[in-house]
Amino acid sequence: MNLVKPDIKLETKLVGSVDGKFYIPSYQRGYRWEKDQVYRLLDDIYTNGAKSYCLQPVVVRKLTDRYELIDGQQRLTTLYILLKYIQKEYKPRIKLNYSLNYETRTDSEAFLDSVDEVLAETNIDFFYIYSAYRTIDGWFKGQKDDVIAADKIYEYLAERVKIIWYEVDESEDAIALFTRLNIGKIPLTSAELVKAMFLSRDNNSEMDRKKQEEVSLQWDNIEKELHNNSLWYFLTNRSNVKYQTRIDLILDLISGKSADNKEKYYTFFYFDDLNQKENLNEIWKDIQHTFLILKDWYEDHELYHKIGY
């Protein structure tokens, strides 16, 4: 099932540049992150230092005056709680550019703005939000110098830590997409994100709609050809279960991703970085060229027996 369509917007966005109103609909469960998950996020951000660090996708649906948050609710809520904590305890002048509101808790936006121990006892969602706030407090108090730690965390969020921003059109079936990502446990793959990079409706895209349609058709044709098992098993002896789509293999080869690399979005990050330096049209030509070379090897009788698995 391929949910990437030409009406999406994809970018890697700094946490500090996230803005707007986010609405969490009733088909989602409330905030449920445990202490170890909050600690892990803080440790990852802090120990990553000055290097760029990218969190997993946040999937939203653009509505008239807000975003419907389809996936990434737990991460985005935790980041908000973290920023509110830093604002209250260390940097009262900073401004938070986004807000969150849970459909099932009409006063959730106010509670997130001012986390209160007494109100935390009124429902399970507020209890987990308050617990995350106390966990963040404990993490900072456990640092050698909590003020320096707060400065660094805030700086990293503003300048280094990114999220994969995946925005679908208002016409998208949000419940179907949520079901696929969270209940079906079929996450967005690197290949889907790379394809979305080419088909994004971003006004700054280097591809016009006609070229995007051409790329979409060529992409699907490559995927179809790779479903020739004779070609596929000439190219790889890896289990087919490893790939949700077979074009992932071509993209992994170009990115240099090794078989033992466990970084989920390594290949997407490679192409996202490449997109900062090269034209999208040139990147697509390279993908096509790589596939055609491999196909030529497969069709060459002598090379077939020397190279293939």
PDB file of C-alpha atoms in Angstrom:
ATOM      1  CA  MET A   1       0.000   0.000   0.000  1.00  0.00           C
ATOM      2  CA  ASN A   2       1.680   3.191  -1.131  1.00  0.00           C
ATOM      3  CA  LEU A   3       0.322   6.323   0.508  1.00  0.00           C
ATOM      4  CA  VAL A   4       2.773   8.762  -1.018  1.00  0.00           C
ATOM      5  CA  LYS A   5       0.845  11.086  -3.301  1.00  0.00           C
ATOM      6  CA  PRO A   6       1.713  14.272  -5.204  1.00  0.00           C
ATOM      7  CA  ASP A   7      -0.264  16.360  -2.677  1.00  0.00           C
ATOM      8  CA  ILE A   8       2.115  15.967   0.267  1.00  0.00           C
ATOM      9  CA  LYS A   9       4.703  18.340   1.670  1.00  0.00           C
ATOM     10  CA  LEU A  10       7.936  16.891   3.030  1.00  0.00           C
ATOM     11  CA  GLU A  11      10.869  18.597   4.719  1.00  0.00           C
ATOM     12  CA  THR A  12      13.245  18.227   7.632  1.00  0.00           C
ATOM     13  CA  LYS A  13      12.324  21.010  10.021  1.00  0.00           C
ATOM     14  CA  LEU A  14      14.155  22.334  13.086  1.00  0.00           C
ATOM     15  CA  VAL A  15      12.190  21.883  16.304  1.00  0.00           C
ATOM     16  CA  GLY A  16      12.709  25.605  16.883  1.00  0.00           C
ATOM     17  CA  SER A  17      10.867  26.415  13.663  1.00  0.00           C
ATOM     18  CA  VAL A  18       7.767  24.314  14.386  1.00  0.00           C
ATOM     19  CA  ASP A  19       4.791  26.635  14.750  1.00  0.00           C
ATOM     20  CA  GLY A  20       1.006  26.651  14.657  1.00  0.00           C
ATOM     21  CA  LYS A  21      -1.841  24.973  16.494  1.00  0.00           C
ATOM     22  CA  PHE A  22      -1.899  21.173  16.701  1.00  0.00           C
ATOM     23  CA  TYR A  23      -5.088  19.223  17.307  1.00  0.00           C
ATOM     24  CA  ILE A  24      -4.983  15.633  18.584  1.00  0.00           C
ATOM     25  CA  PRO A  25      -8.256  13.906  17.574  1.00  0.00           C
ATOM     26  CA  SER A  26     -10.211  11.420  19.677  1.00  0.00           C
ATOM     27  CA  TYR A  27      -9.199   8.382  17.579  1.00  0.00           C
ATOM     28  CA  GLN A  28      -5.778   8.574  19.248  1.00  0.00           C
ATOM     29  CA  ARG A  29      -4.948   7.568  22.788  1.00  0.00           C
ATOM     30  CA  GLY A  30      -3.720  10.284  25.124  1.00  0.00           C
ATOM     31  CA  TYR A  31      -0.168  11.097  26.162  1.00  0.00           C
ATOM     32  CA  ARG A  32       1.513   7.993  27.580  1.00  0.00           C
ATOM     33  CA  TRP A  33       5.308   8.362  27.572  1.00  0.00           C
ATOM     34  CA  GLU A  34       7.063   6.698  30.496  1.00  0.00           C
ATOM     35  CA  LYS A  35      10.092   7.933  32.422  1.00  0.00           C
ATOM     36  CA  ASP A  36      12.626   5.895  30.420  1.00  0.00           C
ATOM     37  CA  GLN A  37      11.303   7.260  27.101  1.00  0.00           C
ATOM     38  CA  VAL A  38      11.596  10.864  28.302  1.00  0.00           C
ATOM     39  CA  TYR A  39      15.107  10.216  29.642  1.00  0.00           C
ATOM     40  CA  ARG A  40      16.158   8.583  26.381  1.00  0.00           C
ATOM     41  CA  LEU A  41      15.009  11.597  24.350  1.00  0.00           C
ATOM     42  CA  LEU A  42      16.862  14.024  26.634  1.00  0.00           C
ATOM     43  CA  ASP A  43      20.020  11.908  26.618  1.00  0.00           C
ATOM     44  CA  ASP A  44      19.947  11.581  22.828  1.00  0.00           C
ATOM     45  CA  ILE A  45      19.566  15.336  22.322  1.00  0.00           C
ATOM     46  CA  TYR A  46      22.218  16.226  24.905  1.00  0.00           C
ATOM     47  CA  THR A  47      24.874  13.657  23.992  1.00  0.00           C
ATOM     48  CA  ASN A  48      24.524  14.345  20.288  1.00  0.00           C
ATOM     49  CA  GLY A  49      26.138  17.701  20.955  1.00  0.00           C
ATOM     50  CA  ALA A  50      26.658  20.098  18.090  1.00  0.00           C
ATOM     51  CA  LYS A  51      25.900  17.482  15.423  1.00  0.00           C
ATOM     52  CA  SER A  52      22.586  17.579  13.587  1.00  0.00           C
ATOM     53  CA  TYR A  53      20.088  15.122  15.013  1.00  0.00           C
ATOM     54  CA  CYS A  54      16.808  14.086  13.402  1.00  0.00           C
ATOM     55  CA  LEU A  55      13.756  12.631  15.120  1.00  0.00           C
ATOM     56  CA  GLN A  56      11.294  10.284  13.463  1.00  0.00           C
ATOM     57  CA  PRO A  57       8.452  11.624  11.293  1.00  0.00           C
ATOM     58  CA  VAL A  58       5.685  13.882  12.482  1.00  0.00           C
ATOM     59  CA  VAL A  59       2.674  13.319  10.225  1.00  0.00           C
ATOM     60  CA  VAL A  60       0.080  16.096  10.043  1.00  0.00           C
ATOM     61  CA  ARG A  61      -2.985  17.013   8.019  1.00  0.00           C
ATOM     62  CA  LYS A  62      -3.340  20.688   7.161  1.00  0.00           C
ATOM     63  CA  LEU A  63      -6.704  22.120   8.131  1.00  0.00           C
ATOM     64  CA  THR A  64      -7.909  25.704   7.702  1.00  0.00           C
ATOM     65  CA  ASP A  65      -6.481  27.134  10.919  1.00  0.00           C
ATOM     66  CA  ARG A  66      -4.560  24.251  12.496  1.00  0.00           C
ATOM     67  CA  TYR A  67      -2.852  20.899  11.955  1.00  0.00           C
ATOM     68  CA  GLU A  68      -4.407  17.559  12.763  1.00  0.00           C
ATOM     69  CA  LEU A  69      -1.569  15.589  14.354  1.00  0.00           C
ATOM     70  CA  ILE A  70      -1.793  12.059  12.903  1.00  0.00           C
ATOM     71  CA  ASP A  71       1.524  10.554  14.026  1.00  0.00           C
ATOM     72  CA  GLY A  72       4.278  11.818  16.324  1.00  0.00           C
ATOM     73  CA  GLN A  73       1.957  13.034  19.071  1.00  0.00           C
ATOM     74  CA  GLN A  74       4.047  11.563  21.902  1.00  0.00           C
ATOM     75  CA  ARG A  75       7.306  13.126  20.637  1.00  0.00           C
ATOM     76  CA  LEU A  76       5.811  16.533  19.863  1.00  0.00           C
ATOM     77  CA  THR A  77       4.046  16.665  23.237  1.00  0.00           C
ATOM     78  CA  THR A  78       7.253  15.714  25.079  1.00  0.00           C
ATOM     79  CA  LEU A  79       9.196  18.409  23.219  1.00  0.00           C
ATOM     80  CA  TYR A  80       6.514  20.933  24.177  1.00  0.00           C
ATOM     81  CA  ILE A  81       6.674  19.909  27.858  1.00  0.00           C
ATOM     82  CA  LEU A  82      10.477  20.180  27.686  1.00  0.00           C
ATOM     83  CA  LEU A  83      10.331  23.677  26.194  1.00  0.00           C
ATOM     84  CA  LYS A  84       7.745  24.786  28.782  1.00  0.00           C
ATOM     85  CA  TYR A  85       9.995  23.483  31.548  1.00  0.00           C
ATOM     86  CA  ILE A  86      13.029  25.369  30.195  1.00  0.00           C
ATOM     87  CA  GLN A  87      10.896  28.506  29.828  1.00  0.00           C
ATOM     88  CA  LYS A  88       9.608  28.322  33.405  1.00  0.00           C
ATOM     89  CA  GLU A  89      12.815  27.309  35.169  1.00  0.00           C
ATOM     90  CA  TYR A  90      15.583  28.944  33.133  1.00  0.00           C
ATOM     91  CA  LYS A  91      14.511  31.144  30.224  1.00  0.00           C
ATOM     92  CA  PRO A  92      11.276  33.060  30.960  1.00  0.00           C
ATOM     93  CA  ARG A  93      11.700  35.271  27.895  1.00  0.00           C
ATOM     94  CA  ILE A  94      11.606  32.524  25.289  1.00  0.00           C
ATOM     95  CA  LYS A  95       8.439  32.088  23.251  1.00  0.00           C
ATOM     96  CA  LEU A  96       6.860  28.784  22.286  1.00  0.00           C
ATOM     97  CA  ASN A  97       5.637  28.919  18.718  1.00  0.00           C
ATOM     98  CA  TYR A  98       3.232  25.998  18.783  1.00  0.00           C
ATOM     99  CA  SER A  99       0.415  24.707  20.966  1.00  0.00           C
ATOM    100  CA  LEU A 100      -1.333  21.356  21.444  1.00  0.00           C
ATOM    101  CA  ASN A 101      -4.964  20.598  22.132  1.00  0.00           C
ATOM    102  CA  TYR A 102      -6.474  17.147  22.759  1.00  0.00           C
ATOM    103  CA  GLU A 103     -10.045  16.679  21.532  1.00  0.00           C
ATOM    104  CA  THR A 104     -10.826  14.393  24.473  1.00  0.00           C
ATOM    105  CA  ARG A 105      -9.543  16.962  27.018  1.00  0.00           C
ATOM    106  CA  THR A 106     -10.966  20.409  26.321  1.00  0.00           C
ATOM    107  CA  ASP A 107      -8.705  22.038  28.920  1.00  0.00           C
ATOM    108  CA  SER A 108      -5.526  20.235  27.791  1.00  0.00           C
ATOM    109  CA  GLU A 109      -4.010  23.325  26.148  1.00  0.00           C
ATOM    110  CA  ALA A 110      -4.302  25.288  29.405  1.00  0.00           C
ATOM    111  CA  PHE A 111      -2.869  22.388  31.427  1.00  0.00           C
ATOM    112  CA  LEU A 112       0.122  22.045  29.096  1.00  0.00           C
ATOM    113  CA  ASP A 113       0.701  25.781  29.403  1.00  0.00           C
ATOM    114  CA  SER A 114       0.802  25.533  33.198  1.00  0.00           C
ATOM    115  CA  VAL A 115       1.390  21.992  34.465  1.00  0.00           C
ATOM    116  CA  ASP A 116      -0.303  21.621  37.846  1.00  0.00           C
ATOM    117  CA  GLU A 117       0.130  18.803  40.385  1.00  0.00           C
ATOM    118  CA  VAL A 118      -3.427  19.038  41.721  1.00  0.00           C
ATOM    119  CA  LEU A 119      -5.055  18.957  38.275  1.00  0.00           C
ATOM    120  CA  ALA A 120      -2.776  16.040  37.350  1.00  0.00           C
ATOM    121  CA  GLU A 121      -4.953  13.834  39.554  1.00  0.00           C
ATOM    122  CA  THR A 122      -8.121  14.579  37.563  1.00  0.00           C
ATOM    123  CA  ASN A 123      -7.416  12.305  34.571  1.00  0.00           C
ATOM    124  CA  ILE A 124      -4.846   9.850  33.201  1.00  0.00           C
ATOM    125  CA  ASP A 125      -3.629  12.128  30.387  1.00  0.00           C
ATOM    126  CA  PHE A 126      -2.782  14.959  32.769  1.00  0.00           C
ATOM    127  CA  PHE A 127      -1.092  12.474  35.107  1.00  0.00           C
ATOM    128  CA  TYR A 128       1.314  11.358  32.363  1.00  0.00           C
ATOM    129  CA  ILE A 129       1.989  14.951  31.281  1.00  0.00           C
ATOM    130  CA  TYR A 130       2.779  15.915  34.876  1.00  0.00           C
ATOM    131  CA  SER A 131       4.965  12.813  35.306  1.00  0.00           C
ATOM    132  CA  ALA A 132       6.946  13.754  32.182  1.00  0.00           C
ATOM    133  CA  TYR A 133       7.397  17.271  33.566  1.00  0.00           C
ATOM    134  CA  ARG A 134       8.753  15.887  36.857  1.00  0.00           C
ATOM    135  CA  THR A 135      11.012  13.473  34.939  1.00  0.00           C
ATOM    136  CA  ILE A 136      12.464  16.386  32.961  1.00  0.00           C
ATOM    137  CA  ASP A 137      13.022  18.254  36.236  1.00  0.00           C
ATOM    138  CA  GLY A 138      14.841  15.242  37.667  1.00  0.00           C
ATOM    139  CA  TRP A 139      17.013  14.933  34.561  1.00  0.00           C
ATOM    140  CA  PHE A 140      18.164  18.560  34.752  1.00  0.00           C
ATOM    141  CA  LYS A 141      18.720  18.416  38.508  1.00  0.00           C
ATOM    142  CA  GLY A 142      20.904  15.367  37.902  1.00  0.00           C
ATOM    143  CA  GLN A 143      23.285  17.262  35.615  1.00  0.00           C
ATOM    144  CA  LYS A 144      26.579  18.661  36.897  1.00  0.00           C
ATOM    145  CA  ASP A 145      25.438  22.174  35.936  1.00  0.00           C
ATOM    146  CA  ASP A 146      21.725  22.324  35.149  1.00  0.00           C
ATOM    147  CA  VAL A 147      21.880  25.908  33.831  1.00  0.00           C
ATOM    148  CA  ILE A 148      24.508  25.004  31.228  1.00  0.00           C
ATOM    149  CA  ALA A 149      22.532  21.861  30.363  1.00  0.00           C
ATOM    150  CA  ALA A 150      19.384  23.961  29.813  1.00  0.00           C
ATOM    151  CA  ASP A 151      21.312  26.398  27.602  1.00  0.00           C
ATOM    152  CA  LYS A 152      22.669  23.553  25.495  1.00  0.00           C
ATOM    153  CA  ILE A 153      19.377  21.671  25.182  1.00  0.00           C
ATOM    154  CA  TYR A 154      17.565  24.846  24.116  1.00  0.00           C
ATOM    155  CA  GLU A 155      20.316  25.702  21.624  1.00  0.00           C
ATOM    156  CA  TYR A 156      20.252  22.204  20.138  1.00  0.00           C
ATOM    157  CA  LEU A 157      16.453  22.262  19.777  1.00  0.00           C
ATOM    158  CA  ALA A 158      16.599  25.643  18.066  1.00  0.00           C
ATOM    159  CA  GLU A 159      19.562  24.972  15.781  1.00  0.00           C
ATOM    160  CA  ARG A 160      20.371  21.246  15.517  1.00  0.00           C
ATOM    161  CA  VAL A 161      17.457  18.938  16.299  1.00  0.00           C
ATOM    162  CA  LYS A 162      15.094  18.326  13.380  1.00  0.00           C
ATOM    163  CA  ILE A 163      11.920  16.398  12.755  1.00  0.00           C
ATOM    164  CA  ILE A 164      10.840  14.797   9.495  1.00  0.00           C
ATOM    165  CA  TRP A 165       7.780  16.919   8.647  1.00  0.00           C
ATOM    166  CA  TYR A 166       5.285  14.932   6.549  1.00  0.00           C
ATOM    167  CA  GLU A 167       2.228  17.033   5.720  1.00  0.00           C
ATOM    168  CA  VAL A 168      -0.757  15.613   3.848  1.00  0.00           C
ATOM    169  CA  ASP A 169      -3.604  17.495   2.211  1.00  0.00           C
ATOM    170  CA  GLU A 170      -6.924  18.158   3.956  1.00  0.00           C
ATOM    171  CA  SER A 171      -8.577  15.635   1.618  1.00  0.00           C
ATOM    172  CA  GLU A 172      -6.423  12.785   3.009  1.00  0.00           C
ATOM    173  CA  ASP A 173      -8.208  10.082   5.034  1.00  0.00           C
ATOM    174  CA  ALA A 174      -6.533  10.778   8.378  1.00  0.00           C
ATOM    175  CA  ILE A 175      -8.009   7.766  10.187  1.00  0.00           C
ATOM    176  CA  ALA A 176      -6.848   5.365   7.458  1.00  0.00           C
ATOM    177  CA  LEU A 177      -3.329   6.825   7.602  1.00  0.00           C
ATOM    178  CA  PHE A 178      -3.288   6.698  11.419  1.00  0.00           C
ATOM    179  CA  THR A 179      -4.486   3.073  11.319  1.00  0.00           C
ATOM    180  CA  ARG A 180      -1.725   2.116   8.904  1.00  0.00           C
ATOM    181  CA  LEU A 181       1.027   3.817  10.946  1.00  0.00           C
ATOM    182  CA  ASN A 182      -0.076   2.962  14.485  1.00  0.00           C
ATOM    183  CA  ILE A 183      -2.430  -0.013  14.465  1.00  0.00           C
ATOM    184  CA  GLY A 184      -1.081  -1.772  11.404  1.00  0.00           C
ATOM    185  CA  LYS A 185       2.442  -0.860  12.589  1.00  0.00           C
ATOM    186  CA  ILE A 186       3.524  -0.116   9.007  1.00  0.00           C
ATOM    187  CA  PRO A 187       5.774   2.942   9.396  1.00  0.00           C
ATOM    188  CA  LEU A 188       6.800   5.273   6.623  1.00  0.00           C
ATOM    189  CA  THR A 189       9.866   3.842   4.905  1.00  0.00           C
ATOM    190  CA  SER A 190      12.931   5.645   3.577  1.00  0.00           C
ATOM    191  CA  ALA A 191      11.745   4.885   0.038  1.00  0.00           C
ATOM    192  CA  GLU A 192       8.359   6.509   0.669  1.00  0.00           C
ATOM    193  CA  LEU A 193      10.036   9.574   2.132  1.00  0.00           C
ATOM    194  CA  VAL A 194      12.497   9.837  -0.768  1.00  0.00           C
ATOM    195  CA  LYS A 195       9.622   9.530  -3.236  1.00  0.00           C
ATOM    196  CA  ALA A 196       7.753  12.212  -1.311  1.00  0.00           C
ATOM    197  CA  MET A 197      10.829  14.435  -1.626  1.00  0.00           C
ATOM    198  CA  PHE A 198      10.397  14.334  -5.408  1.00  0.00           C
ATOM    199  CA  LEU A 199       6.610  14.706  -5.342  1.00  0.00           C
ATOM    200  CA  SER A 200       6.313  17.338  -2.612  1.00  0.00           C
ATOM    201  CA  ARG A 201       3.917  20.200  -3.314  1.00  0.00           C
ATOM    202  CA  ASP A 202       6.369  22.633  -1.706  1.00  0.00           C
ATOM    203  CA  ASN A 203       6.394  25.904  -3.628  1.00  0.00           C
ATOM    204  CA  ASN A 204      10.193  25.765  -3.660  1.00  0.00           C
ATOM    205  CA  SER A 205      10.252  22.422  -5.480  1.00  0.00           C
ATOM    206  CA  GLU A 206      12.594  22.291  -8.469  1.00  0.00           C
ATOM    207  CA  MET A 207      10.155  20.001 -10.314  1.00  0.00           C
ATOM    208  CA  ASP A 208       6.958  21.170 -11.969  1.00  0.00           C
ATOM    209  CA  ARG A 209       3.829  19.021 -11.748  1.00  0.00           C
ATOM    210  CA  LYS A 210       4.385  17.424 -15.149  1.00  0.00           C
ATOM    211  CA  LYS A 211       7.920  16.339 -14.199  1.00  0.00           C
ATOM    212  CA  GLN A 212       6.667  15.017 -10.864  1.00  0.00           C
ATOM    213  CA  GLU A 213       4.067  12.884 -12.634  1.00  0.00           C
ATOM    214  CA  GLU A 214       6.809  11.562 -14.914  1.00  0.00           C
ATOM    215  CA  VAL A 215       9.018  10.683 -11.937  1.00  0.00           C
ATOM    216  CA  SER A 216       6.091   8.982 -10.184  1.00  0.00           C
ATOM    217  CA  LEU A 217       5.434   6.807 -13.240  1.00  0.00           C
ATOM    218  CA  GLN A 218       9.132   5.960 -13.691  1.00  0.00           C
ATOM    219  CA  TRP A 219       9.432   5.141  -9.981  1.00  0.00           C
ATOM    220  CA  ASP A 220       6.502   2.717 -10.195  1.00  0.00           C
ATOM    221  CA  ASN A 221       7.982   1.121 -13.319  1.00  0.00           C
ATOM    222  CA  ILE A 222      11.302   0.489 -11.547  1.00  0.00           C
ATOM    223  CA  GLU A 223       9.430  -1.055  -8.625  1.00  0.00           C
ATOM    224  CA  LYS A 224       7.462  -3.251 -11.042  1.00  0.00           C
ATOM    225  CA  GLU A 225      10.624  -4.453 -12.816  1.00  0.00           C
ATOM    226  CA  LEU A 226      12.254  -5.291  -9.494  1.00  0.00           C
ATOM    227  CA  HIS A 227       9.369  -7.670  -8.810  1.00  0.00           C
ATOM    228  CA  ASN A 228      10.842  -9.929 -11.472  1.00  0.00           C
ATOM    229  CA  ASN A 229      12.272 -12.452  -9.000  1.00  0.00           C
ATOM    230  CA  SER A 230      15.020 -13.511 -11.382  1.00  0.00           C
ATOM    231  CA  LEU A 231      16.316  -9.916 -11.481  1.00  0.00           C
ATOM    232  CA  TRP A 232      15.737  -9.406  -7.763  1.00  0.00           C
ATOM    233  CA  TYR A 233      17.703 -12.439  -6.622  1.00  0.00           C
ATOM    234  CA  PHE A 234      20.464 -11.590  -9.083  1.00  0.00           C
ATOM    235  CA  LEU A 235      20.834  -8.310  -7.193  1.00  0.00           C
ATOM    236  CA  THR A 236      20.539  -9.529  -3.612  1.00  0.00           C
ATOM    237  CA  ASN A 237      20.375 -12.573  -1.372  1.00  0.00           C
ATOM    238  CA  ARG A 238      18.765 -10.597   1.421  1.00  0.00           C
ATOM    239  CA  SER A 239      15.344 -11.737   2.567  1.00  0.00           C
ATOM    240  CA  ASN A 240      12.508 -10.080   0.705  1.00  0.00           C
ATOM    241  CA  VAL A 241      10.851  -9.439   4.089  1.00  0.00           C
ATOM    242  CA  LYS A 242      13.527  -6.816   4.756  1.00  0.00           C
ATOM    243  CA  TYR A 243      12.037  -4.459   2.166  1.00  0.00           C
ATOM    244  CA  GLN A 244       8.475  -3.185   2.057  1.00  0.00           C
ATOM    245  CA  THR A 245       9.240  -1.934  -1.459  1.00  0.00           C
ATOM    246  CA  ARG A 246      12.050  -3.300  -3.617  1.00  0.00           C
ATOM    247  CA  ILE A 247      13.282   0.076  -4.796  1.00  0.00           C
ATOM    248  CA  ASP A 248      14.586   0.451  -1.227  1.00  0.00           C
ATOM    249  CA  LEU A 249      17.487  -1.768  -2.319  1.00  0.00           C
ATOM    250  CA  ILE A 250      18.508   0.638  -5.108  1.00  0.00           C
ATOM    251  CA  LEU A 251      18.311   3.612  -2.750  1.00  0.00           C
ATOM    252  CA  ASP A 252      20.321   1.754  -0.080  1.00  0.00           C
ATOM    253  CA  LEU A 253      23.028   0.957  -2.648  1.00  0.00           C
ATOM    254  CA  ILE A 254      23.321   4.608  -3.665  1.00  0.00           C
ATOM    255  CA  SER A 255      23.421   5.810  -0.056  1.00  0.00           C
ATOM    256  CA  GLY A 256      26.041   3.208   0.867  1.00  0.00           C
ATOM    257  CA  LYS A 257      23.905   1.735   3.642  1.00  0.00           C
ATOM    258  CA  SER A 258      25.444  -1.518   4.852  1.00  0.00           C
ATOM    259  CA  ALA A 259      23.455  -4.654   5.650  1.00  0.00           C
ATOM    260  CA  ASP A 260      24.152  -4.303   9.384  1.00  0.00           C
ATOM    261  CA  ASN A 261      23.192  -0.607   9.589  1.00  0.00           C
ATOM    262  CA  LYS A 262      20.154  -0.406  11.886  1.00  0.00           C
ATOM    263  CA  GLU A 263      19.460   3.322  11.487  1.00  0.00           C
ATOM    264  CA  LYS A 264      15.870   3.345  10.280  1.00  0.00           C
ATOM    265  CA  TYR A 265      16.002   6.452   8.091  1.00  0.00           C
ATOM    266  CA  TYR A 266      19.680   6.402   7.124  1.00  0.00           C
ATOM    267  CA  THR A 267      18.890   6.307   3.398  1.00  0.00           C
ATOM    268  CA  PHE A 268      16.329   9.116   3.577  1.00  0.00           C
ATOM    269  CA  PHE A 269      18.759  11.318   5.527  1.00  0.00           C
ATOM    270  CA  TYR A 270      21.392  10.656   2.856  1.00  0.00           C
ATOM    271  CA  PHE A 271      19.081  11.867   0.083  1.00  0.00           C
ATOM    272  CA  ASP A 272      17.798  14.764   2.190  1.00  0.00           C
ATOM    273  CA  ASP A 273      21.393  15.960   2.693  1.00  0.00           C
ATOM    274  CA  LEU A 274      22.086  15.427  -1.012  1.00  0.00           C
ATOM    275  CA  ASN A 275      19.055  17.569  -1.834  1.00  0.00           C
ATOM    276  CA  GLN A 276      20.713  20.490  -0.051  1.00  0.00           C
ATOM    277  CA  LYS A 277      23.609  20.317  -2.535  1.00  0.00           C
ATOM    278  CA  GLU A 278      22.201  18.943  -5.782  1.00  0.00           C
ATOM    279  CA  ASN A 279      19.212  19.531  -8.037  1.00  0.00           C
ATOM    280  CA  LEU A 280      16.331  17.068  -7.642  1.00  0.00           C
ATOM    281  CA  ASN A 281      16.376  16.344 -11.361  1.00  0.00           C
ATOM    282  CA  GLU A 282      20.033  15.278 -11.145  1.00  0.00           C
ATOM    283  CA  ILE A 283      19.350  13.098  -8.113  1.00  0.00           C
ATOM    284  CA  TRP A 284      16.548  11.332  -9.969  1.00  0.00           C
ATOM    285  CA  LYS A 285      18.774  10.799 -13.010  1.00  0.00           C
ATOM    286  CA  ASP A 286      21.325   9.112 -10.743  1.00  0.00           C
ATOM    287  CA  ILE A 287      18.676   6.753  -9.326  1.00  0.00           C
ATOM    288  CA  GLN A 288      17.530   5.837 -12.832  1.00  0.00           C
ATOM    289  CA  HIS A 289      21.115   5.419 -14.032  1.00  0.00           C
ATOM    290  CA  THR A 290      21.973   3.105 -11.134  1.00  0.00           C
ATOM    291  CA  PHE A 291      18.951   0.915 -11.817  1.00  0.00           C
ATOM    292  CA  LEU A 292      19.700   0.732 -15.562  1.00  0.00           C
ATOM    293  CA  ILE A 293      23.323  -0.296 -14.910  1.00  0.00           C
ATOM    294  CA  LEU A 294      22.148  -3.120 -12.640  1.00  0.00           C
ATOM    295  CA  LYS A 295      19.566  -4.176 -15.199  1.00  0.00           C
ATOM    296  CA  ASP A 296      22.229  -4.199 -17.950  1.00  0.00           C
ATOM    297  CA  TRP A 297      24.409  -6.468 -15.813  1.00  0.00           C
ATOM    298  CA  TYR A 298      21.463  -8.808 -15.334  1.00  0.00           C
ATOM    299  CA  GLU A 299      20.775  -8.931 -19.090  1.00  0.00           C
ATOM    300  CA  ASP A 300      24.447  -9.514 -19.972  1.00  0.00           C
ATOM    301  CA  HIS A 301      24.818 -13.314 -20.063  1.00  0.00           C
ATOM    302  CA  GLU A 302      28.507 -13.307 -19.112  1.00  0.00           C
ATOM    303  CA  LEU A 303      28.169 -10.773 -16.309  1.00  0.00           C
ATOM    304  CA  TYR A 304      25.045 -12.505 -15.000  1.00  0.00           C
ATOM    305  CA  HIS A 305      27.054 -15.606 -14.084  1.00  0.00           C
ATOM    306  CA  LYS A 306      30.018 -13.650 -12.702  1.00  0.00           C
ATOM    307  CA  ILE A 307      28.151 -11.145 -10.540  1.00  0.00           C
ATOM    308  CA  GLY A 308      24.741 -12.464  -9.537  1.00  0.00           C
ATOM    309  CA  TYR A 309      23.838 -14.239  -6.339  1.00  0.00           C
TER     310      TYR A 309
END
